[in-house]
Each structure stands twice: as structure tokens, then as C-alpha cells.
């Protein structure tokens, strides 16, 4: 079997192939938060709606991530959909070693003690229902319990290794 000229040259499946392919996939940008001994959070592009009844969502987190120990123990987590005006916030929560809840981040303690970020497009507080092993990650399944979808602006996207805005 040979590749069609318009498909390019096939490559053997490997981590770099997966990363290269998913750079072509535009994804919404979320920040996941939890409270352990202190507030933790990270930027995620793996957020997915799983089911409507009961309402469930999922996201992936590396077991080596600094936020993993708190997420591994948390009964509730926060899910925040970021707006295109929040590229700096997305970068802060994506950067290793950053002071994610420092003075530059506007946040408050929400229901169930979950850290809630201010100014986001939408947020949910969710009850964690499962943590499923998946290679060097865990897929977290969570059920929304309270939230607000009425924040200002348009969604922030991640594509080709950088944050972007929607174009009409």
C-alpha cells in the first residue's frame, strides 16, 4: 500500500507523531483547579463533554504534573473556560514553576472550597467520580454540581502550539 500524493508521507506512530497531529487540532483552553494543602491549577486542552445524563466531563493530567497530587485526592475540582482576553492567564497556568495563584491572578474560594478564577467565559465546580489510568496520565471523570456559563467574551483556542482567537 502506498500513500496517496495528497496525504503526505506516513510516519510510524510515536509520541512525536501524536504531538504533531494534535498541533493541527484546534482546542478550547480551560484551567482546572483544585484545593489540597494549597490551591493548584493547570491549563488543559483535553477537556471533553462525556455525557448529558448524568452530566459528565473529562480531562487528562500527567501523573508527573505538580497539580496531580492535589487532583489525585480532590473530591471536587474547578473547570474554567478561558476567553480570548485571557492568554496571559492560560500561559501562567501552563508554565512550570509559575506562581499561579499570585497577585496577578484574580480568584476566590468557591463552592466546596474550589479555587474559582474571575473573568472566565464559564466555570463549573465538579465532583470527581473516577480517575482512569492512561499511560503516564490519568483521565479524570467529573460530574458538574454548580456553575455559571455567562462570562464575557469569546473562547480562547490552542492551535499550532500557541493561543489563538476565533476568526469570523
GROMACS .gro file of N, CA, C and O in nm, residues 87-165:
model
  316
   87UNK      N    1  -0.511   3.508   2.747
   87UNK     CA    2  -0.390   3.436   2.703
   87UNK      C    3  -0.283   3.436   2.812
   87UNK      O    4  -0.217   3.334   2.833
   88UNK      N    5  -0.267   3.548   2.881
   88UNK     CA    6  -0.166   3.554   2.988
   88UNK      C    7  -0.200   3.458   3.101
   88UNK      O    8  -0.112   3.392   3.156
   89UNK      N    9  -0.328   3.448   3.137
   89UNK     CA   10  -0.370   3.356   3.242
   89UNK      C   11  -0.345   3.212   3.198
   89UNK      O   12  -0.293   3.131   3.276
   90UNK      N   13  -0.377   3.180   3.073
   90UNK     CA   14  -0.353   3.044   3.021
   90UNK      C   15  -0.204   3.012   3.027
   90UNK      O   16  -0.165   2.902   3.068
   91UNK      N   17  -0.120   3.108   2.988
   91UNK     CA   18   0.025   3.087   2.990
   91UNK      C   19   0.076   3.069   3.133
   91UNK      O   20   0.163   2.984   3.158
   92UNK      N   21   0.024   3.146   3.226
   92UNK     CA   22   0.066   3.133   3.367
   92UNK      C   23   0.035   2.993   3.419
   92UNK      O   24   0.120   2.930   3.481
   93UNK      N   25  -0.085   2.943   3.392
   93UNK     CA   26  -0.122   2.811   3.443
   93UNK      C   27  -0.057   2.697   3.364
   93UNK      O   28  -0.059   2.584   3.410
   94UNK      N   29   0.001   2.728   3.248
   94UNK     CA   30   0.072   2.627   3.169
   94UNK      C   31   0.220   2.621   3.205
   94UNK      O   32   0.286   2.522   3.178
   95UNK      N   33   0.273   2.727   3.265
   95UNK     CA   34   0.417   2.739   3.290
   95UNK      C   35   0.457   2.668   3.419
   95UNK      O   36   0.403   2.694   3.525
   96UNK      N   37   0.553   2.581   3.407
   96UNK     CA   38   0.606   2.510   3.524
   96UNK      C   39   0.675   2.608   3.618
   96UNK      O   40   0.749   2.696   3.574
   97UNK      N   41   0.647   2.597   3.746
   97UNK     CA   42   0.710   2.681   3.846
   97UNK      C   43   0.648   2.819   3.862
   97UNK      O   44   0.693   2.898   3.944
   98UNK      N   45   0.545   2.852   3.784
   98UNK     CA   46   0.481   2.984   3.793
   98UNK      C   47   0.403   2.996   3.923
   98UNK      O   48   0.352   2.898   3.977
   99UNK      N   49   0.392   3.120   3.973
   99UNK     CA   50   0.307   3.149   4.089
   99UNK      C   51   0.165   3.166   4.037
   99UNK      O   52   0.118   3.277   4.013
  100UNK      N   53   0.097   3.056   4.019
  100UNK     CA   54  -0.032   3.055   3.950
  100UNK      C   55  -0.142   3.128   4.026
  100UNK      O   56  -0.233   3.183   3.965
  101UNK      N   57  -0.135   3.130   4.157
  101UNK     CA   58  -0.237   3.199   4.235
  101UNK      C   59  -0.181   3.323   4.302
  101UNK      O   60  -0.231   3.368   4.405
  102UNK      N   61  -0.078   3.381   4.243
  102UNK     CA   62  -0.015   3.502   4.295
  102UNK      C   63  -0.098   3.626   4.268
  102UNK      O   64  -0.213   3.617   4.219
  103UNK      N   65  -0.042   3.743   4.296
  103UNK     CA   66  -0.115   3.869   4.284
  103UNK      C   67  -0.172   3.897   4.144
  103UNK      O   68  -0.273   3.964   4.131
  104UNK      N   69  -0.112   3.842   4.040
  104UNK     CA   70  -0.160   3.867   3.903
  104UNK      C   71  -0.286   3.788   3.870
  104UNK      O   72  -0.353   3.817   3.771
  105UNK      N   73  -0.321   3.689   3.952
  105UNK     CA   74  -0.438   3.605   3.926
  105UNK      C   75  -0.552   3.646   4.019
  105UNK      O   76  -0.540   3.639   4.140
  106UNK      N   77  -0.663   3.685   3.958
  106UNK     CA   78  -0.782   3.721   4.035
  106UNK      C   79  -0.867   3.595   4.054
  106UNK      O   80  -0.912   3.535   3.957
  107UNK      N   81  -0.884   3.555   4.181
  107UNK     CA   82  -0.959   3.435   4.210
  107UNK      C   83  -1.023   3.445   4.347
  107UNK      O   84  -0.994   3.534   4.425
  108UNK      N   85  -1.111   3.349   4.377
  108UNK     CA   86  -1.179   3.343   4.506
  108UNK      C   87  -1.205   3.197   4.540
  108UNK      O   88  -1.198   3.111   4.453
  109UNK      N   89  -1.237   3.171   4.663
  109UNK     CA   90  -1.275   3.036   4.703
  109UNK      C   91  -1.423   3.018   4.674
  109UNK      O   92  -1.506   3.098   4.717
  110UNK      N   93  -1.454   2.915   4.597
  110UNK     CA   94  -1.592   2.889   4.557
  110UNK      C   95  -1.653   2.773   4.633
  110UNK      O   96  -1.600   2.730   4.736
  111UNK      N   97  -1.765   2.723   4.583
  111UNK     CA   98  -1.832   2.609   4.647
  111UNK      C   99  -1.735   2.491   4.664
  111UNK      O  100  -1.647   2.469   4.582
  112UNK      N  101  -1.754   2.419   4.772
  112UNK     CA  102  -1.672   2.302   4.804
  112UNK      C  103  -1.524   2.337   4.823
  112UNK      O  104  -1.438   2.251   4.815
  113UNK      N  105  -1.494   2.466   4.845
  113UNK     CA  106  -1.356   2.509   4.867
  113UNK      C  107  -1.271   2.515   4.741
  113UNK      O  108  -1.149   2.534   4.749
  114UNK      N  109  -1.334   2.501   4.625
  114UNK     CA  110  -1.261   2.500   4.498
  114UNK      C  111  -1.218   2.642   4.460
  114UNK      O  112  -1.299   2.735   4.466
  115UNK      N  113  -1.091   2.661   4.421
  115UNK     CA  114  -1.048   2.793   4.373
  115UNK      C  115  -1.119   2.825   4.241
  115UNK      O  116  -1.115   2.744   4.148
  116UNK      N  117  -1.184   2.941   4.234
  116UNK     CA  118  -1.253   2.986   4.113
  116UNK      C  119  -1.183   3.109   4.057
  116UNK      O  120  -1.159   3.206   4.130
  117UNK      N  121  -1.152   3.105   3.929
  117UNK     CA  122  -1.088   3.217   3.861
  117UNK      C  123  -1.192   3.318   3.818
  117UNK      O  124  -1.300   3.281   3.770
  118UNK      N  125  -1.160   3.445   3.831
  118UNK     CA  126  -1.251   3.553   3.792
  118UNK      C  127  -1.238   3.584   3.643
  118UNK      O  128  -1.131   3.566   3.584
  119UNK      N  129  -1.345   3.633   3.582
  119UNK     CA  130  -1.342   3.684   3.445
  119UNK      C  131  -1.341   3.579   3.336
  119UNK      O  132  -1.314   3.611   3.220
  120UNK      N  133  -1.370   3.453   3.369
  120UNK     CA  134  -1.368   3.347   3.268
  120UNK      C  135  -1.500   3.343   3.192
  120UNK      O  136  -1.600   3.400   3.236
  121UNK      N  137  -1.502   3.276   3.076
  121UNK     CA  138  -1.625   3.264   2.998
  121UNK      C  139  -1.730   3.183   3.071
  121UNK      O  140  -1.849   3.214   3.065
  122UNK      N  141  -1.685   3.078   3.137
  122UNK     CA  142  -1.777   2.990   3.209
  122UNK      C  143  -1.697   2.909   3.310
  122UNK      O  144  -1.576   2.889   3.292
  123UNK      N  145  -1.764   2.866   3.417
  123UNK     CA  146  -1.697   2.780   3.515
  123UNK      C  147  -1.794   2.677   3.570
  123UNK      O  148  -1.915   2.697   3.566
  124UNK      N  149  -1.734   2.568   3.616
  124UNK     CA  150  -1.809   2.461   3.682
  124UNK      C  151  -1.731   2.416   3.804
  124UNK      O  152  -1.608   2.414   3.802
  125UNK      N  153  -1.802   2.380   3.907
  125UNK     CA  154  -1.744   2.302   4.017
  125UNK      C  155  -1.799   2.162   3.996
  125UNK      O  156  -1.920   2.144   3.978
  126UNK      N  157  -1.709   2.063   3.996
  126UNK     CA  158  -1.747   1.926   3.964
  126UNK      C  159  -1.700   1.830   4.073
  126UNK      O  160  -1.593   1.850   4.132
  127UNK      N  161  -1.779   1.727   4.094
  127UNK     CA  162  -1.742   1.619   4.184
  127UNK      C  163  -1.668   1.514   4.103
  127UNK      O  164  -1.715   1.468   3.999
  128UNK      N  165  -1.549   1.478   4.148
  128UNK     CA  166  -1.469   1.377   4.079
  128UNK      C  167  -1.535   1.240   4.101
  128UNK      O  168  -1.563   1.202   4.215
  129UNK      N  169  -1.560   1.168   3.992
  129UNK     CA  170  -1.622   1.036   4.002
  129UNK      C  171  -1.527   0.923   3.967
  129UNK      O  172  -1.551   0.808   4.006
  130UNK      N  173  -1.419   0.951   3.893
  130UNK     CA  174  -1.322   0.846   3.859
  130UNK      C  175  -1.192   0.908   3.811
  130UNK      O  176  -1.191   1.020   3.758
  131UNK      N  177  -1.085   0.834   3.830
  131UNK     CA  178  -0.952   0.867   3.777
  131UNK      C  179  -0.903   0.741   3.707
  131UNK      O  180  -0.872   0.643   3.774
  132UNK      N  181  -0.899   0.744   3.575
  132UNK     CA  182  -0.871   0.625   3.496
  132UNK      C  183  -0.726   0.629   3.447
  132UNK      O  184  -0.687   0.725   3.380
  133UNK      N  185  -0.644   0.526   3.478
  133UNK     CA  186  -0.507   0.524   3.426
  133UNK      C  187  -0.505   0.522   3.274
  133UNK      O  188  -0.583   0.451   3.210
  134UNK      N  189  -0.415   0.603   3.216
  134UNK     CA  190  -0.399   0.611   3.070
  134UNK      C  191  -0.254   0.648   3.041
  134UNK      O  192  -0.220   0.766   3.031
  135UNK      N  193  -0.166   0.548   3.032
  135UNK     CA  194  -0.024   0.574   3.011
  135UNK      C  195   0.032   0.654   3.127
  135UNK      O  196   0.008   0.620   3.243
  136UNK      N  197   0.104   0.762   3.097
  136UNK     CA  198   0.162   0.846   3.201
  136UNK      C  199   0.065   0.954   3.250
  136UNK      O  200   0.104   1.048   3.317
  137UNK      N  201  -0.062   0.940   3.217
  137UNK     CA  202  -0.167   1.034   3.255
  137UNK      C  203  -0.277   0.960   3.332
  137UNK      O  204  -0.280   0.838   3.338
  138UNK      N  205  -0.368   1.040   3.383
  138UNK     CA  206  -0.495   0.990   3.434
  138UNK      C  207  -0.604   1.070   3.361
  138UNK      O  208  -0.589   1.190   3.340
  139UNK      N  209  -0.709   1.000   3.324
  139UNK     CA  210  -0.828   1.065   3.270
  139UNK      C  211  -0.922   1.082   3.388
  139UNK      O  212  -0.961   0.984   3.452
  140UNK      N  213  -0.954   1.206   3.418
  140UNK     CA  214  -1.042   1.236   3.531
  140UNK      C  215  -1.183   1.255   3.477
  140UNK      O  216  -1.204   1.334   3.384
  141UNK      N  217  -1.277   1.181   3.534
  141UNK     CA  218  -1.419   1.197   3.503
  141UNK      C  219  -1.483   1.271   3.618
  141UNK      O  220  -1.459   1.237   3.735
  142UNK      N  221  -1.562   1.373   3.585
  142UNK     CA  222  -1.621   1.456   3.690
  142UNK      C  223  -1.763   1.495   3.652
  142UNK      O  224  -1.795   1.513   3.534
  143UNK      N  225  -1.845   1.511   3.755
  143UNK     CA  226  -1.986   1.547   3.737
  143UNK      C  227  -2.008   1.690   3.787
  143UNK      O  228  -1.984   1.720   3.903
  144UNK      N  229  -2.052   1.780   3.698
  144UNK     CA  230  -2.080   1.917   3.740
  144UNK      C  231  -2.187   1.922   3.848
  144UNK      O  232  -2.285   1.848   3.841
  145UNK      N  233  -2.164   2.010   3.949
  145UNK     CA  234  -2.264   2.029   4.054
  145UNK      C  235  -2.316   2.172   4.059
  145UNK      O  236  -2.428   2.195   4.101
  146UNK      N  237  -2.235   2.268   4.015
  146UNK     CA  238  -2.277   2.408   4.011
  146UNK      C  239  -2.186   2.479   3.912
  146UNK      O  240  -2.072   2.438   3.890
  147UNK      N  241  -2.236   2.587   3.851
  147UNK     CA  242  -2.153   2.661   3.758
  147UNK      C  243  -2.220   2.787   3.708
  147UNK      O  244  -2.332   2.820   3.748
  148UNK      N  245  -2.150   2.856   3.618
  148UNK     CA  246  -2.201   2.979   3.559
  148UNK      C  247  -2.148   2.990   3.416
  148UNK      O  248  -2.028   3.002   3.396
  149UNK      N  249  -2.238   2.987   3.315
  149UNK     CA  250  -2.195   2.996   3.176
  149UNK      C  251  -2.197   3.137   3.117
  149UNK      O  252  -2.182   3.154   2.997
  150UNK      N  253  -2.212   3.240   3.200
  150UNK     CA  254  -2.244   3.374   3.147
  150UNK      C  255  -2.129   3.474   3.146
  150UNK      O  256  -2.154   3.593   3.143
  151UNK      N  257  -2.005   3.427   3.143
  151UNK     CA  258  -1.892   3.521   3.141
  151UNK      C  259  -1.881   3.594   3.008
  151UNK      O  260  -1.940   3.555   2.908
  152UNK      N  261  -1.801   3.702   3.007
  152UNK     CA  262  -1.789   3.786   2.888
  152UNK      C  263  -1.687   3.732   2.788
  152UNK      O  264  -1.591   3.667   2.823
  153UNK      N  265  -1.711   3.762   2.659
  153UNK     CA  266  -1.610   3.740   2.558
  153UNK      C  267  -1.631   3.617   2.472
  153UNK      O  268  -1.737   3.555   2.471
  154UNK      N  269  -1.523   3.586   2.400
  154UNK     CA  270  -1.521   3.472   2.308
  154UNK      C  271  -1.414   3.375   2.353
  154UNK      O  272  -1.320   3.413   2.422
  155UNK      N  273  -1.422   3.247   2.314
  155UNK     CA  274  -1.330   3.146   2.365
  155UNK      C  275  -1.186   3.162   2.316
  155UNK      O  276  -1.161   3.203   2.204
  156UNK      N  277  -1.095   3.124   2.403
  156UNK     CA  278  -0.954   3.114   2.370
  156UNK      C  279  -0.931   2.974   2.312
  156UNK      O  280  -0.983   2.876   2.364
  157UNK      N  281  -0.853   2.967   2.204
  157UNK     CA  282  -0.820   2.840   2.141
  157UNK      C  283  -0.671   2.815   2.147
  157UNK      O  284  -0.591   2.909   2.159
  158UNK      N  285  -0.633   2.688   2.134
  158UNK     CA  286  -0.493   2.649   2.126
  158UNK      C  287  -0.475   2.573   1.995
  158UNK      O  288  -0.547   2.476   1.967
  159UNK      N  289  -0.381   2.620   1.911
  159UNK     CA  290  -0.358   2.559   1.781
  159UNK      C  291  -0.215   2.588   1.739
  159UNK      O  292  -0.165   2.699   1.760
  160UNK      N  293  -0.150   2.488   1.682
  160UNK     CA  294  -0.012   2.501   1.633
  160UNK      C  295   0.085   2.548   1.742
  160UNK      O  296   0.176   2.626   1.718
  161UNK      N  297   0.058   2.504   1.866
  161UNK     CA  298   0.149   2.535   1.975
  161UNK      C  299   0.136   2.675   2.033
  161UNK      O  300   0.221   2.719   2.108
  162UNK      N  301   0.027   2.744   1.999
  162UNK     CA  302   0.008   2.878   2.058
  162UNK      C  303  -0.140   2.909   2.077
  162UNK      O  304  -0.226   2.844   2.020
  163UNK      N  305  -0.165   3.009   2.160
  163UNK     CA  306  -0.302   3.051   2.188
  163UNK      C  307  -0.351   3.138   2.074
  163UNK      O  308  -0.276   3.218   2.018
  164UNK      N  309  -0.479   3.122   2.040
  164UNK     CA  310  -0.539   3.193   1.928
  164UNK      C  311  -0.682   3.235   1.964
  164UNK      O  312  -0.740   3.184   2.059
  165UNK      N  313  -0.739   3.321   1.879
  165UNK     CA  314  -0.877   3.362   1.893
  165UNK      C  315  -0.956   3.310   1.772
  165UNK      O  316  -0.897   3.281   1.667
   0.00000   0.00000   0.00000
